[in-house]
Amino acid sequence: QVLSDVFNAPVYTIDTANSACLGSAYRAIHGLVAETGVSWADVVKLAPEPRLAVTPTVGAEEVSKP
């Protein structure tokens, strides 16, 4: 929830151990093949489907001032 609130963005997960590492690996692969015109969608088309874990808390974007 903290990440979602801090970045004001939904957070998705996949049912795979070390899914953050897996996401980084997909990014690295895309970086290597992007020059050849391979799209991000093509790189991850066989990846497990993500599941919405949390959404930002209403009002979380407001910052309290001292």
XYZ file of N, CA and C in Angstrom:
198
model
N 0.826 -1.193 0.000
C 0.000 0.000 0.000
C 0.868 1.254 0.000
N 1.975 1.194 0.692
C 2.853 2.366 0.778
C 3.347 2.795 -0.596
N 3.812 1.850 -1.407
C 4.279 2.197 -2.756
C 3.171 2.833 -3.573
N 1.990 2.287 -3.477
C 0.862 2.815 -4.231
C 0.538 4.240 -3.806
N 0.563 4.491 -2.500
C 0.274 5.830 -1.988
C 1.376 6.822 -2.334
N 2.618 6.418 -2.197
C 3.742 7.328 -2.458
C 3.796 7.729 -3.928
N 3.614 6.764 -4.819
C 3.710 7.047 -6.248
C 2.352 7.338 -6.894
N 1.293 7.286 -6.093
C -0.070 7.543 -6.554
C -0.378 6.721 -7.811
N -0.079 5.416 -7.706
C -0.280 4.516 -8.833
C -0.722 3.148 -8.315
N -1.500 2.417 -9.110
C -1.861 1.054 -8.703
C -0.634 0.154 -8.720
N -0.661 -0.877 -7.887
C 0.440 -1.836 -7.804
C -0.100 -3.198 -8.218
N 0.606 -3.847 -9.124
C 0.223 -5.171 -9.615
C 1.266 -6.190 -9.193
N 0.852 -7.431 -9.018
C 1.772 -8.517 -8.690
C 1.478 -9.700 -9.606
N 2.386 -10.665 -9.607
C 2.150 -11.926 -10.297
C 2.455 -13.045 -9.321
N 1.848 -14.197 -9.544
C 2.031 -15.338 -8.649
C 3.287 -16.111 -9.016
N 4.419 -15.437 -8.927
C 5.716 -16.033 -9.227
C 6.704 -15.564 -8.172
N 7.482 -16.478 -7.648
C 8.505 -16.094 -6.683
C 9.466 -15.108 -7.340
N 9.914 -14.132 -6.586
C 10.850 -13.121 -7.067
C 10.319 -12.369 -8.285
N 9.039 -11.997 -8.242
C 8.419 -11.343 -9.395
C 9.071 -10.006 -9.716
N 9.616 -9.310 -8.721
C 10.307 -8.049 -9.014
C 11.556 -8.315 -9.849
N 12.261 -9.369 -9.529
C 13.436 -9.738 -10.325
C 13.023 -10.145 -11.731
N 11.911 -10.833 -11.843
C 11.424 -11.242 -13.153
C 11.069 -10.021 -13.990
N 10.424 -9.033 -13.386
C 10.100 -7.800 -14.092
C 11.344 -7.084 -14.575
N 12.365 -7.072 -13.740
C 13.633 -6.447 -14.131
C 14.270 -7.205 -15.291
N 14.140 -8.505 -15.279
C 14.703 -9.310 -16.369
C 13.987 -9.006 -17.689
N 12.658 -8.865 -17.637
C 11.923 -8.505 -18.858
C 12.362 -7.141 -19.370
N 12.588 -6.190 -18.463
C 13.061 -4.861 -18.873
C 14.428 -4.960 -19.533
N 15.301 -5.784 -18.964
C 16.641 -5.944 -19.527
C 16.574 -6.565 -20.923
N 15.729 -7.570 -21.076
C 15.566 -8.190 -22.397
C 15.064 -7.160 -23.395
N 14.079 -6.373 -22.991
C 13.542 -5.360 -23.901
C 14.631 -4.357 -24.271
N 15.461 -3.978 -23.318
C 16.556 -3.056 -23.608
C 17.510 -3.613 -24.652
N 17.727 -4.908 -24.600
C 18.639 -5.534 -25.563
C 18.045 -5.638 -26.961
N 16.741 -5.863 -27.062
C 16.137 -6.101 -28.370
C 15.366 -4.910 -28.929
N 15.231 -3.839 -28.164
C 14.435 -2.687 -28.593
C 14.992 -2.058 -29.869
N 16.299 -2.070 -30.034
C 16.903 -1.477 -31.232
C 16.492 -2.215 -32.507
N 16.076 -3.461 -32.370
C 15.660 -4.238 -33.540
C 14.177 -4.072 -33.831
N 13.494 -3.222 -33.036
C 12.084 -2.949 -33.278
C 11.124 -3.839 -32.509
N 11.633 -4.680 -31.627
C 10.757 -5.540 -30.827
C 10.070 -4.681 -29.772
N 8.746 -4.766 -29.709
C 7.990 -3.947 -28.760
C 8.000 -4.569 -27.369
N 7.671 -3.740 -26.387
C 7.543 -4.213 -25.004
C 6.466 -5.290 -24.937
N 5.362 -5.099 -25.645
C 4.267 -6.075 -25.646
C 4.744 -7.436 -26.148
N 5.606 -7.443 -27.173
C 6.129 -8.709 -27.690
C 7.035 -9.403 -26.684
N 7.788 -8.613 -25.918
C 8.702 -9.195 -24.925
C 7.920 -9.889 -23.816
N 6.818 -9.309 -23.387
C 6.092 -9.843 -22.232
C 4.831 -10.624 -22.600
N 4.631 -10.928 -23.872
C 3.378 -11.581 -24.271
C 3.182 -12.958 -23.637
N 4.233 -13.627 -23.250
C 4.107 -14.936 -22.596
C 4.284 -14.859 -21.079
N 4.409 -13.659 -20.560
C 4.579 -13.473 -19.108
C 3.270 -13.787 -18.384
N 3.350 -14.168 -17.109
C 2.128 -14.400 -16.339
C 1.294 -13.117 -16.254
N -0.021 -13.247 -16.206
C -0.906 -12.094 -16.097
C -0.758 -11.433 -14.719
N -0.585 -10.107 -14.687
C -0.503 -9.429 -13.399
C -1.873 -9.335 -12.745
N -1.871 -9.215 -11.414
C -3.091 -9.090 -10.631
C -3.017 -7.797 -9.837
N -4.068 -7.007 -9.868
C -4.094 -5.759 -9.110
C -4.018 -6.074 -7.629
N -3.014 -5.531 -6.948
C -2.839 -5.775 -5.516
C -3.458 -4.649 -4.692
N -3.124 -3.408 -5.015
C -3.667 -2.261 -4.274
C -3.773 -1.054 -5.190
N -4.640 -0.137 -4.794
C -4.763 1.156 -5.471
C -4.459 2.238 -4.456
N -4.112 3.439 -4.920
C -3.781 4.517 -3.986
C -4.956 4.839 -3.053
N -4.643 5.154 -1.832
C -5.639 5.578 -0.862
C -6.116 6.973 -1.235
N -7.413 7.197 -1.175
C -7.959 8.514 -1.494
C -7.342 9.539 -0.550
N -6.802 10.618 -1.127
C -6.182 11.665 -0.324
C -4.712 11.442 -0.030
N -4.156 10.317 -0.468
C -2.753 10.033 -0.167
C -1.803 10.989 -0.857
N -2.257 11.621 -1.958
C -1.375 12.535 -2.679
C -1.201 13.854 -1.944
N -2.047 14.125 -0.969
C -1.903 15.361 -0.205
C -0.734 15.250 0.756
N 0.093 16.269 0.771
C 1.270 16.270 1.634
C 1.003 17.200 2.808
N 1.234 16.707 4.019
C 1.051 17.563 5.186
C 2.277 18.448 5.354
N 2.062 19.690 5.703
C 3.165 20.638 5.873
C 3.374 20.885 7.367
N 4.627 20.992 7.784
C 4.910 21.211 9.209
C 4.428 22.553 9.703
